[in-house]
mmCIF file of C-alpha atoms and ligand atoms in Angstrom:
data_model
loop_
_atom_site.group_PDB
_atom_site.id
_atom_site.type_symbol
_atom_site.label_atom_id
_atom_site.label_comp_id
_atom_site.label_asym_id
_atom_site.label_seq_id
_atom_site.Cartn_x
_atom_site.Cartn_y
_atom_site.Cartn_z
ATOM 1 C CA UNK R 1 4.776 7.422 -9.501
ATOM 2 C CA UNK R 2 3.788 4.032 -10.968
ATOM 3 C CA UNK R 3 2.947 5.573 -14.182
ATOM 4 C CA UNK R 4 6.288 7.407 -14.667
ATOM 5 C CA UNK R 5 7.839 4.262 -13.490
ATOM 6 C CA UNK R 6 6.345 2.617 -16.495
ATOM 7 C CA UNK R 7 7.071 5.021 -18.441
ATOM 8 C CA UNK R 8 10.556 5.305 -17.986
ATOM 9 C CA UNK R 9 10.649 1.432 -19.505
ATOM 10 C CA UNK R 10 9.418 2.699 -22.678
ATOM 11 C CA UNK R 11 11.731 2.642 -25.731
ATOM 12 C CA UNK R 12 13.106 5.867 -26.805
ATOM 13 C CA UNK R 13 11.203 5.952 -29.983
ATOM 14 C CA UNK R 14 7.831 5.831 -28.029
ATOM 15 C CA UNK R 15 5.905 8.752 -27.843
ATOM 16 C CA UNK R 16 4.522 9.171 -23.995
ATOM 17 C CA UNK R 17 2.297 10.689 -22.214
ATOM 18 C CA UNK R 18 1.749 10.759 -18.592
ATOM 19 C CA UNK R 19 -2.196 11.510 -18.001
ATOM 20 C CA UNK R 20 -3.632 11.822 -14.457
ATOM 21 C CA UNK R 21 -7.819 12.422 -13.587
ATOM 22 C CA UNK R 22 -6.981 13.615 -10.491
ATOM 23 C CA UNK R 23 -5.311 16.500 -12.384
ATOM 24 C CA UNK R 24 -7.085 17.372 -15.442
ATOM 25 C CA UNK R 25 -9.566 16.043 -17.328
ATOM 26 C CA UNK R 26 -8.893 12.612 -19.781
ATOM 27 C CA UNK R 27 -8.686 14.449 -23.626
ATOM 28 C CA UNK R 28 -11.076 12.016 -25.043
ATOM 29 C CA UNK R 29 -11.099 11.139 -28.110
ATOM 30 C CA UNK R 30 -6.954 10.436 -27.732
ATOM 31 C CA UNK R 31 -5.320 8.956 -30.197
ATOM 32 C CA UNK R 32 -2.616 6.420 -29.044
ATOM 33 C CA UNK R 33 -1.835 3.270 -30.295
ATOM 34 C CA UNK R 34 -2.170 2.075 -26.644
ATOM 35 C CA UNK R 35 -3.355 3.466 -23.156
ATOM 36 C CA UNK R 36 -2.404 1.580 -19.917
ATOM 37 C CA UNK R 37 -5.190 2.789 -17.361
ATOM 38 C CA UNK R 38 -4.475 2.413 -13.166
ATOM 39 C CA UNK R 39 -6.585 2.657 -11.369
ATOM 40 C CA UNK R 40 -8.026 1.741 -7.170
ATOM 41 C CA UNK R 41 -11.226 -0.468 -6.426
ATOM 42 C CA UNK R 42 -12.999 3.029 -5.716
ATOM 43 C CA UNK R 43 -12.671 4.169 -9.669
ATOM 44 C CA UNK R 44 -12.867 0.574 -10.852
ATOM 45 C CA UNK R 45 -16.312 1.363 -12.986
ATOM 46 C CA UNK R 46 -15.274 4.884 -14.163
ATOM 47 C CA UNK R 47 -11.813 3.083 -15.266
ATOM 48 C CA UNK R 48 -13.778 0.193 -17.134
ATOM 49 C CA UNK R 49 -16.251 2.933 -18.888
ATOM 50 C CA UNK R 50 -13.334 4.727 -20.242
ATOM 51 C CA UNK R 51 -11.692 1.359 -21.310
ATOM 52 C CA UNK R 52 -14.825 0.189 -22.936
ATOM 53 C CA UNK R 53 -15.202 3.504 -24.814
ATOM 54 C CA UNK R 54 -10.793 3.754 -25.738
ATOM 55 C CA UNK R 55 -11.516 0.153 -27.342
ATOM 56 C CA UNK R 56 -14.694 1.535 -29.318
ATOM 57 C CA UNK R 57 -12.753 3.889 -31.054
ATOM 58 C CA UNK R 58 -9.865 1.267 -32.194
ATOM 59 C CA UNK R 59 -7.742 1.987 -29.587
ATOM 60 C CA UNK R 60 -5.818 -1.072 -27.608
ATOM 61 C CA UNK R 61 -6.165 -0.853 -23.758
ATOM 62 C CA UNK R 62 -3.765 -2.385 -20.919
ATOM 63 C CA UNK R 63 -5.290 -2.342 -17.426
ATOM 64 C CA UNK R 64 -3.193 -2.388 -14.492
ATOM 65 C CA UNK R 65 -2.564 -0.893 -10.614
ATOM 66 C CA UNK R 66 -4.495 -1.931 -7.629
ATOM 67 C CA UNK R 67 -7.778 -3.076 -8.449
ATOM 68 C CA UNK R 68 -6.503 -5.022 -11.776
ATOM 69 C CA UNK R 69 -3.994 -7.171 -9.761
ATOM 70 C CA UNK R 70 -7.024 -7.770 -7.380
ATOM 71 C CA UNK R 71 -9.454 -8.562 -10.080
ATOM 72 C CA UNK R 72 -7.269 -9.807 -13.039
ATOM 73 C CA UNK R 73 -10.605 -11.798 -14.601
ATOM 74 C CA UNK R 74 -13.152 -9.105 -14.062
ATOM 75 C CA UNK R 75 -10.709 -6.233 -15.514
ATOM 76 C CA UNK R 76 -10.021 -8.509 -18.510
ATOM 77 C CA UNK R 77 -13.781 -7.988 -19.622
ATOM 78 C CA UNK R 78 -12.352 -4.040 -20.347
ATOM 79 C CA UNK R 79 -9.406 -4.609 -21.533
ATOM 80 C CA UNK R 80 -6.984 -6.395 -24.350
ATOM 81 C CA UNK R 81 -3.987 -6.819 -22.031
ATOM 82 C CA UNK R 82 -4.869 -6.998 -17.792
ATOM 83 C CA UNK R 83 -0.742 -6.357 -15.813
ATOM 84 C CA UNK R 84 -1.050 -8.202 -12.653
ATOM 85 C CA UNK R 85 1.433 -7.085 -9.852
ATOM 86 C CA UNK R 86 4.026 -4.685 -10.296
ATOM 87 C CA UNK R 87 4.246 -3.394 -14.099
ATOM 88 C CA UNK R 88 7.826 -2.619 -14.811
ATOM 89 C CA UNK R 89 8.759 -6.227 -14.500
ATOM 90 C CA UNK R 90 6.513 -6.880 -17.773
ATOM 91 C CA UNK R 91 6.160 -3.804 -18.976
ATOM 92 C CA UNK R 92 8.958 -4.041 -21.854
ATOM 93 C CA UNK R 93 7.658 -7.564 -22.630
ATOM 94 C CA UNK R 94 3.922 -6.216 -23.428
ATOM 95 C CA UNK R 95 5.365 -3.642 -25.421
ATOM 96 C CA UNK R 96 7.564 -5.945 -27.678
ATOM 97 C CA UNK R 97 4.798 -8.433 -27.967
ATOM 98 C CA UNK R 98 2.435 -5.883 -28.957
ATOM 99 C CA UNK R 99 5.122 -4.838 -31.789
ATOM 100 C CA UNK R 100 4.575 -7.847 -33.222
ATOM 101 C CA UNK R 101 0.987 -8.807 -32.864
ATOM 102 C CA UNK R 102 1.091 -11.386 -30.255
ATOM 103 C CA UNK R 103 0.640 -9.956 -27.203
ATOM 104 C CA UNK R 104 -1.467 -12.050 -24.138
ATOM 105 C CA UNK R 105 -4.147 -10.765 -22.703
ATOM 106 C CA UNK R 106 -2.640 -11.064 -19.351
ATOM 107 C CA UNK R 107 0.834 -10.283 -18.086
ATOM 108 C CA UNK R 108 1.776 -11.606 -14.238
ATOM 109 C CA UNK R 109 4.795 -9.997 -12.330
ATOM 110 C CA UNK R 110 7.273 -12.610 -11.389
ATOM 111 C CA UNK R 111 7.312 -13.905 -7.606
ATOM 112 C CA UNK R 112 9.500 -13.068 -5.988
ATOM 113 C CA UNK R 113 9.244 -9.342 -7.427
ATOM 114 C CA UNK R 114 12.040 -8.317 -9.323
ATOM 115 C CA UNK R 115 14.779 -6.086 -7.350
ATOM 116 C CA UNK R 116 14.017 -2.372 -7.781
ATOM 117 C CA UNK R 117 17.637 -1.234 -7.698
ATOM 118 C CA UNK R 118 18.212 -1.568 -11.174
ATOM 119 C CA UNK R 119 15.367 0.747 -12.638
ATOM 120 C CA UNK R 120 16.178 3.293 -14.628
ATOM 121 C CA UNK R 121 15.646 7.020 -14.370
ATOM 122 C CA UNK R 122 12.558 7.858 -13.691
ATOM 123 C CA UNK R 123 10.930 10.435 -16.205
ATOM 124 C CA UNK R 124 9.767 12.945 -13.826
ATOM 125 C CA UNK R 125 9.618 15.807 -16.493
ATOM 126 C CA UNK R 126 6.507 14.105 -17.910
ATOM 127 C CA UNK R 127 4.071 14.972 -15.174
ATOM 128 C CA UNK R 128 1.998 18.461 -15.142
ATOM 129 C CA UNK R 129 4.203 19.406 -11.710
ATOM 130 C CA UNK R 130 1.950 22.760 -11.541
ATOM 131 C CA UNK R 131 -1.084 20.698 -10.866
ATOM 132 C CA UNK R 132 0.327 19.207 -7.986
ATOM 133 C CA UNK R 133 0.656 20.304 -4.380
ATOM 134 C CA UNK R 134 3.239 17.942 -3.486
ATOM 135 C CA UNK R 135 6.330 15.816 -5.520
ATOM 136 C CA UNK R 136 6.020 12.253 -5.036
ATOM 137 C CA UNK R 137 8.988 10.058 -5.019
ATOM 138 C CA UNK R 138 8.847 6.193 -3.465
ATOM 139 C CA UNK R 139 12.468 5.224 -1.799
ATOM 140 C CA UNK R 140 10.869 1.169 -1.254
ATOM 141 C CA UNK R 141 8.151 -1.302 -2.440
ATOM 142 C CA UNK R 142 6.662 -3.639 -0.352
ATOM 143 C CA UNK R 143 6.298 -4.824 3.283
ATOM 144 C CA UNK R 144 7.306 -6.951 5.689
ATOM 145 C CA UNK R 145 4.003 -7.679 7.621
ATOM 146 C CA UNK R 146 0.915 -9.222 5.824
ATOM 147 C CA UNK R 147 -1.935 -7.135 7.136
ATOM 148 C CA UNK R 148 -5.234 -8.583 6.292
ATOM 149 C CA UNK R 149 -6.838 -6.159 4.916
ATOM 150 C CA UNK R 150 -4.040 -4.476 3.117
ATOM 151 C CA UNK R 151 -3.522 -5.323 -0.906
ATOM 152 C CA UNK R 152 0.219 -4.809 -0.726
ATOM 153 C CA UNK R 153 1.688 -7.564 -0.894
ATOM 154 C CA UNK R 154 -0.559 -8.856 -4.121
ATOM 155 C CA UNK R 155 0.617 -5.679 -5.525
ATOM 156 C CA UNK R 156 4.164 -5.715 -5.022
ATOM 157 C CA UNK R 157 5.175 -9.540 -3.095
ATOM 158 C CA UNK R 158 6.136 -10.275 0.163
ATOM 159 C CA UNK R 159 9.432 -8.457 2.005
ATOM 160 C CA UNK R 160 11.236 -4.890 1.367
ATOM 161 C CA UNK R 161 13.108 -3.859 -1.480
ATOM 162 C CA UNK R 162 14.707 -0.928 -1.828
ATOM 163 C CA UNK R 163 15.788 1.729 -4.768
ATOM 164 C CA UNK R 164 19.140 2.996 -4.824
ATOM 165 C CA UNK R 165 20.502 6.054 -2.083
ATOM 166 C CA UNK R 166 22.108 8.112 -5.262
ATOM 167 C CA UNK R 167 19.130 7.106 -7.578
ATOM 168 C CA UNK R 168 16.875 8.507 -5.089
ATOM 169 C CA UNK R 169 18.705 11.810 -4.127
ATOM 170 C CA UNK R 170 19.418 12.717 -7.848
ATOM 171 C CA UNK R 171 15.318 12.172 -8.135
ATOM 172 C CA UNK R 172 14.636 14.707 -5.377
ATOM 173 C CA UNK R 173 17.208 17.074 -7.250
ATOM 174 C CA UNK R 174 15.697 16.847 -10.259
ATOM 175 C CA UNK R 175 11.755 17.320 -8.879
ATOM 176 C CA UNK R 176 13.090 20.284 -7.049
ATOM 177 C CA UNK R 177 14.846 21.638 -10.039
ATOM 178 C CA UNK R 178 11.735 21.148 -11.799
ATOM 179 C CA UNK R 179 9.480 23.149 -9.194
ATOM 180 C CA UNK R 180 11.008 23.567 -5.599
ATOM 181 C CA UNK R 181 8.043 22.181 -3.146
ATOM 182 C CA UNK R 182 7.480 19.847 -0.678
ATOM 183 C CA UNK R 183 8.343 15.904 -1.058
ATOM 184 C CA UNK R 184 6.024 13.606 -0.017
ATOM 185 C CA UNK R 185 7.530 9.957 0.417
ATOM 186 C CA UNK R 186 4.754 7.473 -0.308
ATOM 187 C CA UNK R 187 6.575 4.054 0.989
ATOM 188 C CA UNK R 188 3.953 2.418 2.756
ATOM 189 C CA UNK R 189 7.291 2.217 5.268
ATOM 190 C CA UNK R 190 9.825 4.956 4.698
ATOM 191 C CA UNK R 191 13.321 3.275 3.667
ATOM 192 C CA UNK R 192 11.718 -0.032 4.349
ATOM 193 C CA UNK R 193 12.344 1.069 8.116
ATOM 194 C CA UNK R 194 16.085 0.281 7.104
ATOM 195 C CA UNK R 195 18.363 2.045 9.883
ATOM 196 C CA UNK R 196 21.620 2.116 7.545
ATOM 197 C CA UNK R 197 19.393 3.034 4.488
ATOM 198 C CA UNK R 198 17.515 5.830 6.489
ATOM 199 C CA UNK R 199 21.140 7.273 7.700
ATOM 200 C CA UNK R 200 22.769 7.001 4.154
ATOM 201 C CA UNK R 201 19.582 8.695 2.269
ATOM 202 C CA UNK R 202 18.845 11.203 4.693
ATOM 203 C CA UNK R 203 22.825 12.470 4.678
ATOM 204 C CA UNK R 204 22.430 12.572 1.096
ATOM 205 C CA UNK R 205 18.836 14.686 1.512
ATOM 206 C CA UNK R 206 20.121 17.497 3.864
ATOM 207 C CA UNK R 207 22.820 18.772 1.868
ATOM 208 C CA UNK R 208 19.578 19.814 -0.964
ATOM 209 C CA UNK R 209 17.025 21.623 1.757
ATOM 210 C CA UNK R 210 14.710 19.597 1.063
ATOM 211 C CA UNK R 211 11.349 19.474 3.534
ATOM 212 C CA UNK R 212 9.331 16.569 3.262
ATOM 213 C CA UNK R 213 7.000 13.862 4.682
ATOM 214 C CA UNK R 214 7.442 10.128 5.544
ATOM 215 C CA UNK R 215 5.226 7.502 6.061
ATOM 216 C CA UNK R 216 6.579 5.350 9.379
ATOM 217 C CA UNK R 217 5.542 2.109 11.837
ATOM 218 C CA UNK R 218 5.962 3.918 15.319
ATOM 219 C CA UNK R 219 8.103 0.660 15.614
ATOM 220 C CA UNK R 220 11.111 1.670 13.493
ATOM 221 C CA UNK R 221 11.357 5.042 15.436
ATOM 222 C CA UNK R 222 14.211 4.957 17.392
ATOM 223 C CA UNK R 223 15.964 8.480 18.596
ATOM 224 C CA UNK R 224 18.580 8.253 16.144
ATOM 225 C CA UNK R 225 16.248 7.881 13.007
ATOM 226 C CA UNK R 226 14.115 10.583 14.542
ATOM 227 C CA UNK R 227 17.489 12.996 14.710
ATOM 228 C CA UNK R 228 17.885 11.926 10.872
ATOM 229 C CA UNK R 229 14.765 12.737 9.613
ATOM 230 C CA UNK R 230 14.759 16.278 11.437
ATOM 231 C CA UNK R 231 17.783 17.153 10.668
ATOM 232 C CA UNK R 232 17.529 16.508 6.878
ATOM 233 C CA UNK R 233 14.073 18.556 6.070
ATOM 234 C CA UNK R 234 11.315 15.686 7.326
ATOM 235 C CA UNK R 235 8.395 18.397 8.412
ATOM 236 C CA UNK R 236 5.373 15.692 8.818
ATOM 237 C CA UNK R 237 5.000 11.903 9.721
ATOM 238 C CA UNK R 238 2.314 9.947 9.104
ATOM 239 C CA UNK R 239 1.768 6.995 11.505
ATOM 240 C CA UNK R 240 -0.605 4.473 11.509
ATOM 241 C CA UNK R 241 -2.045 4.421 14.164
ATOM 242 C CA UNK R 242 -4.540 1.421 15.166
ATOM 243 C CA UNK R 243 -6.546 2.759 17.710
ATOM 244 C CA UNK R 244 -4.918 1.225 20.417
ATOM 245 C CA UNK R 245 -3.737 4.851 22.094
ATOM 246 C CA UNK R 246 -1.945 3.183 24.496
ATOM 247 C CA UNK R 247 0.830 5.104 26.957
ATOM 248 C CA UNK R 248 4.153 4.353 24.385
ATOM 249 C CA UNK R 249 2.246 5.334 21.384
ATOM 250 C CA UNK R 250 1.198 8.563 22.784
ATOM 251 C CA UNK R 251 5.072 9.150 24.509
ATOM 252 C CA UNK R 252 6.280 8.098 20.496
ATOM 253 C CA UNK R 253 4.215 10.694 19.481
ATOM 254 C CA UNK R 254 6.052 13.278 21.812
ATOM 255 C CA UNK R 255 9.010 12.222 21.052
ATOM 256 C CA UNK R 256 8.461 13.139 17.211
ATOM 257 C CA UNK R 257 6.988 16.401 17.907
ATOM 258 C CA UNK R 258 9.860 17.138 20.277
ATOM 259 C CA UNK R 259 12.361 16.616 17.837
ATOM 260 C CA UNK R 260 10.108 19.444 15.444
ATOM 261 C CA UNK R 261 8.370 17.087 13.430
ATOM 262 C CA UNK R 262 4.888 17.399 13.075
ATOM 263 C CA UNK R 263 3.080 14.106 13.710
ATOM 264 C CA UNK R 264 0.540 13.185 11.207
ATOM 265 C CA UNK R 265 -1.964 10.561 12.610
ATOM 266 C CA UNK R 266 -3.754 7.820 10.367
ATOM 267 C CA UNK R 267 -6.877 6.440 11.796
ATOM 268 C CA UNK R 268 -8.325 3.512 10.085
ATOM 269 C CA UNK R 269 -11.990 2.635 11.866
ATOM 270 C CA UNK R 270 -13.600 -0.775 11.638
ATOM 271 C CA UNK R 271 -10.891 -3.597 12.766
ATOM 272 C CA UNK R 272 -12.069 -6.733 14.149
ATOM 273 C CA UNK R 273 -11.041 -5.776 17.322
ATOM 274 C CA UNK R 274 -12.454 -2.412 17.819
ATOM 275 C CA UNK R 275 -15.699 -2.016 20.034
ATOM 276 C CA UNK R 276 -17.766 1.711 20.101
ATOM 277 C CA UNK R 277 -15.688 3.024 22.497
ATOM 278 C CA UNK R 278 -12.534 3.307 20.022
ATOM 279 C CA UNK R 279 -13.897 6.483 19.025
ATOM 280 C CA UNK R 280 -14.116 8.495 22.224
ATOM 281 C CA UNK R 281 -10.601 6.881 22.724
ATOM 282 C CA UNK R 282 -9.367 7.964 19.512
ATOM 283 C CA UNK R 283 -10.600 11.979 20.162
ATOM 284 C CA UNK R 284 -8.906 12.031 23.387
ATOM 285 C CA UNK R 285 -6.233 10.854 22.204
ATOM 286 C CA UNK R 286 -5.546 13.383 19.418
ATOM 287 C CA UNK R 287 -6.467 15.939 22.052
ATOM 288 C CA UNK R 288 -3.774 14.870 24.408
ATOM 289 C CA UNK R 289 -1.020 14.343 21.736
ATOM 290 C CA UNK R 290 -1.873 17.339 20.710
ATOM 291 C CA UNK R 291 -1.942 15.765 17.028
ATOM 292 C CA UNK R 292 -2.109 18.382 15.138
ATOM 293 C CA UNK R 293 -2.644 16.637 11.064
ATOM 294 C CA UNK R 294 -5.361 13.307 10.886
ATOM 295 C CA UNK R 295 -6.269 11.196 8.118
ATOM 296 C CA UNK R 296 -9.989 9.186 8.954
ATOM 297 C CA UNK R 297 -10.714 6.349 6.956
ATOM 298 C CA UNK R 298 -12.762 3.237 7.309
ATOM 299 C CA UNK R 299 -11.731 -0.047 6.810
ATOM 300 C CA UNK R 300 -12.363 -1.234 3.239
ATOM 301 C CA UNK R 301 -12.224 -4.262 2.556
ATOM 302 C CA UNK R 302 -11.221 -4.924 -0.837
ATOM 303 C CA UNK R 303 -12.374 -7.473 -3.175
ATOM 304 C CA UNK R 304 -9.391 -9.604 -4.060
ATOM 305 C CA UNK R 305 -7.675 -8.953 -0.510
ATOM 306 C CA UNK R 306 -7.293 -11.706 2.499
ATOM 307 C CA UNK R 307 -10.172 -10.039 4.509
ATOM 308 C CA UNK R 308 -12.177 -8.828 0.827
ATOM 309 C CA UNK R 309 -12.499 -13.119 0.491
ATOM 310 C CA UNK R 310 -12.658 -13.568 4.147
ATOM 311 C CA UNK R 311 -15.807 -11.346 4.803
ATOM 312 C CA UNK R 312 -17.385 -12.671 1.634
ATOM 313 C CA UNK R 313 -17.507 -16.057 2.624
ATOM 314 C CA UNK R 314 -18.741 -14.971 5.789
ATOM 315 C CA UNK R 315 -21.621 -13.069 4.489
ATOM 316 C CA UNK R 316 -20.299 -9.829 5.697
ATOM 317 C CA UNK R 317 -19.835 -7.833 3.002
ATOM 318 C CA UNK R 318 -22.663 -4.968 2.688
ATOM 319 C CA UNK R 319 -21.975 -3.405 -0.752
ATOM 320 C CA UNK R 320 -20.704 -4.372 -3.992
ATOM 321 C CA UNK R 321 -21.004 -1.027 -5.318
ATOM 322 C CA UNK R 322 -17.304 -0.198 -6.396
ATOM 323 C CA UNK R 323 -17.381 3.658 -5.125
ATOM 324 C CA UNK R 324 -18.159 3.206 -2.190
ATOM 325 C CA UNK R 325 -14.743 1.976 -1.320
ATOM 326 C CA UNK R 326 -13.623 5.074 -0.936
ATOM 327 C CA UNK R 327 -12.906 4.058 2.709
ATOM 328 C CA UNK R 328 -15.359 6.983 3.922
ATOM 329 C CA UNK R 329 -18.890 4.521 3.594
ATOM 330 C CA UNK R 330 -19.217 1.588 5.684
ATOM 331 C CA UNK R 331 -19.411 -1.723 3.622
ATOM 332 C CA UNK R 332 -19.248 -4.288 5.606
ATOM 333 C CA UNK R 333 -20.692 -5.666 8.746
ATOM 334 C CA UNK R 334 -17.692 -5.149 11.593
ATOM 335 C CA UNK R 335 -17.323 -8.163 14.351
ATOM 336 C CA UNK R 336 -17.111 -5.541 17.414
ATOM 337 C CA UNK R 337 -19.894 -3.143 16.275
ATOM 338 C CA UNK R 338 -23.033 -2.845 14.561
ATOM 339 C CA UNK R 339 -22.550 -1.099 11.154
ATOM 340 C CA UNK R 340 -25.070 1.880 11.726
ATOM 341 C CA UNK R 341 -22.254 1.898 15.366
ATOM 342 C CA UNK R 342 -19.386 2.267 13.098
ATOM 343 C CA UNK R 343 -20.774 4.621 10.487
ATOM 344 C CA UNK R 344 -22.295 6.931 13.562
ATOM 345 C CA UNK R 345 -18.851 6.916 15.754
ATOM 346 C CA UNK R 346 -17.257 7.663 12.208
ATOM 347 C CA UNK R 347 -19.129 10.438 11.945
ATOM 348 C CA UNK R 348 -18.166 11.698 15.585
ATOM 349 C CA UNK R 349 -14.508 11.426 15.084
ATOM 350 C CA UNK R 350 -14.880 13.704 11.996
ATOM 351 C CA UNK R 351 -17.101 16.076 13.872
ATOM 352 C CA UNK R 352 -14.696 16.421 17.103
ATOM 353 C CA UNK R 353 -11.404 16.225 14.872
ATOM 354 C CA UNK R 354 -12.406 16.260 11.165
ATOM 355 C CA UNK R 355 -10.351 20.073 10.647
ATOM 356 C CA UNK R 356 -7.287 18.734 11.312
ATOM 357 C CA UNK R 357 -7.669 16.292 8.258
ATOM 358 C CA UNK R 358 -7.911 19.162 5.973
ATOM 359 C CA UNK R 359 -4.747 19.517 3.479
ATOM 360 C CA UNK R 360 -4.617 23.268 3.907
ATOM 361 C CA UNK R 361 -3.510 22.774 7.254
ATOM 362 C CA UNK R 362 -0.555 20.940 5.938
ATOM 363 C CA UNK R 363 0.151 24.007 3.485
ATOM 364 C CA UNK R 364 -0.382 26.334 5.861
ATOM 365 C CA UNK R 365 2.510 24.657 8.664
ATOM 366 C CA UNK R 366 4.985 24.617 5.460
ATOM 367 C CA UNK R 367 4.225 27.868 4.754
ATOM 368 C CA UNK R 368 5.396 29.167 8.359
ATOM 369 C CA UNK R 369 8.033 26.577 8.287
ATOM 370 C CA UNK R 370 9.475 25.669 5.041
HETATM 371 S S1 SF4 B 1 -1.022 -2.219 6.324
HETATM 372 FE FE1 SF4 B 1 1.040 -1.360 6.360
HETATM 373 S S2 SF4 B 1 2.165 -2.755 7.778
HETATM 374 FE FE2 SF4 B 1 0.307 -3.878 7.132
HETATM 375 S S3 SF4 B 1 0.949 -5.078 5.317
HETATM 376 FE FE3 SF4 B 1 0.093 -3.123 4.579
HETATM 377 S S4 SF4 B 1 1.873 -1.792 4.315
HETATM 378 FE FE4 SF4 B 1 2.505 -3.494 5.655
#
């Protein structure tokens, strides 16, 4: 979504193309006048090697995403221009200042961000929707907490912001026109958690029969928003959980799956507060919310984050080596645990509970559902 975002900001005479890894394959050599590359902290060394290589061949390189607004010096070895922050509030400035042979070599996002209201279309039609299980569409950008470990707000500022209701459905229209498949909301907090946005956006959702996933804090759910989001297609939520699996969570969780949603849980291992026995914890409790879709990560503490600079200065951190934060390796030394403790009770969860993080699972529910 960021990259059609930026692309949308282009000027009409600009020739774009929207070109994702994950996909397909990079069609190197490319010729472009200029190729903004983002990329996560996991694919930081793969994105520099294809930087280094565009730039051999002539070709002018801005970096940008995650990692870049982490790590603006290190990503400026790689690349002519480095975007820190959210691109589209700089995006048309790079471009102009390229046009006329003065651009910097790096390009902050204003703080506070920019509103988000105000962007334009986004240019859906660019993306190769057959490669894709799922469409993506964001309804809001930032948070309201300041999680430690979490590079969210140095990606996108402090507080909510929110896109329009009408800009939003006529998005969803237009993916489904496109291809008619599931939706997949990737707010890190669906609708910010705004009650009056959730109610407007879903009333404008049901009418299209739509079925789709959100992202939620168990916090926000109250019955009414739960009634919303079932009644206007939601088939999955995904909750982060924190390990905790205490009695509310786990009557949240029933409430959810009463209402015919399927809950989806996120387990992140490793917080400063966990000891070796969140992992039994954790099993049971998927077994006794009969959770039915997981996601198992590892805390990763990026370089660049609160807890990345934290750990460092503590001497914690374990590995340098870029891919393996792929939040599936342990690197870092955890206060309530040894490391070999959380990499082995890791490894447990994903034995007792790993098939339910498969995505087929997911396909399979929508295919019986819709
Ligand atoms: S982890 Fe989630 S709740 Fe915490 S700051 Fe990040 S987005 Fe917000």
């Amino acid at each position: 979504v960021g990259l059609v975002s930026l692309a949308s900001l282009c000027r009409p005479d600009d020739e774009v193309r929207v070109l994702d890894e994950k996909a397909s394959p990079f069609p190197e050599p490319l010729e472009a006048d200029l190729v903004g590359i983002s990329f996560k902290t996991m694919y930081a060394d793969h994105a520099y090697a294809l930087a280094d290589r565009l730039r051999a061949g002539g070709v002018r390189v801005a970096l940008g995403g995650l990692h870049a607004s982490l790590c603006p010096a290190e990503a400026g070895a790689h690349a002519d221009i480095v975007v820190a922050g959210e691109g589209e509030a700089v995006w048309p400035q790079v471009l102009a200042d390229l046009d006329r042979g003065a651009a910097r070599p790096l390009y902050r996002a204003p703080a506070p961000p920019a509103p988000i209201d105000g962007l334009p279309r986004q240019r859906v039609e660019l993306m190769a929707h057959e490669r894709y299980l799922l469409h993506s569409v964001q309804t809001a950008r930032g948070c309201s907490l300041d999680c430690e470990f979490c590079p969210t707000r140095a990606m996108f500022g402090a507080g909510f912001r929110l896109r329009r209701v009408d800009a939003v459905a006529a998005e969803v229209r237009e993916l489904l026109r496109l291809q008619r498949k599931h939706v997949l909301f990737t707010d890190d907090v669906f609708g910010a958690g705004n009650p009056g946005f959730i109610a407007e956006l879903t009333s404008a959702l049901k009418p299209l029969g739509v079925s789709y996933t959100v992202i939620c804090d168990l916090k926000m759910l109250t019955p009414p928003i739960v009634g919303q989001l079932a009644a206007s297609g939601c088939r999955f939520m995904t909750i982060n959980m924190p390990g905790t699996c205490l009695p509310e969570e786990l009557a949240a969780v029933r409430q959810i799956q009463a209402a015919g949603i399927r809950v989806w849980g996120y387990f992140m291992f490793g917080f400063e507060f966990h000891k070796p026995d969140v992992f039994e914890r954790v099993v049971h409790f998927v077994r006794e919310g009969d959770i039915q879709q997981v996601s198992l990560t590892l805390l990763a503490p990026y370089p660049g984050t609160p807890m990345g600079e934290r750990l460092r200065k503590e001497g914690r951190i374990l590995s340098s080596d870029y891919r393996r934060y792929d939040q599936s390796h342990v690197v870092f030394r955890p206060a309530g645990m040894t490391p070999e403790q959380l990499e082995e009770g890791f490894g447990l969860v994903v034995r007792e509970i790993g098939d339910r993080a498969s995505i087929q699972r997911v396909m399979d529910h929508l295919d019986k559902r819709g």
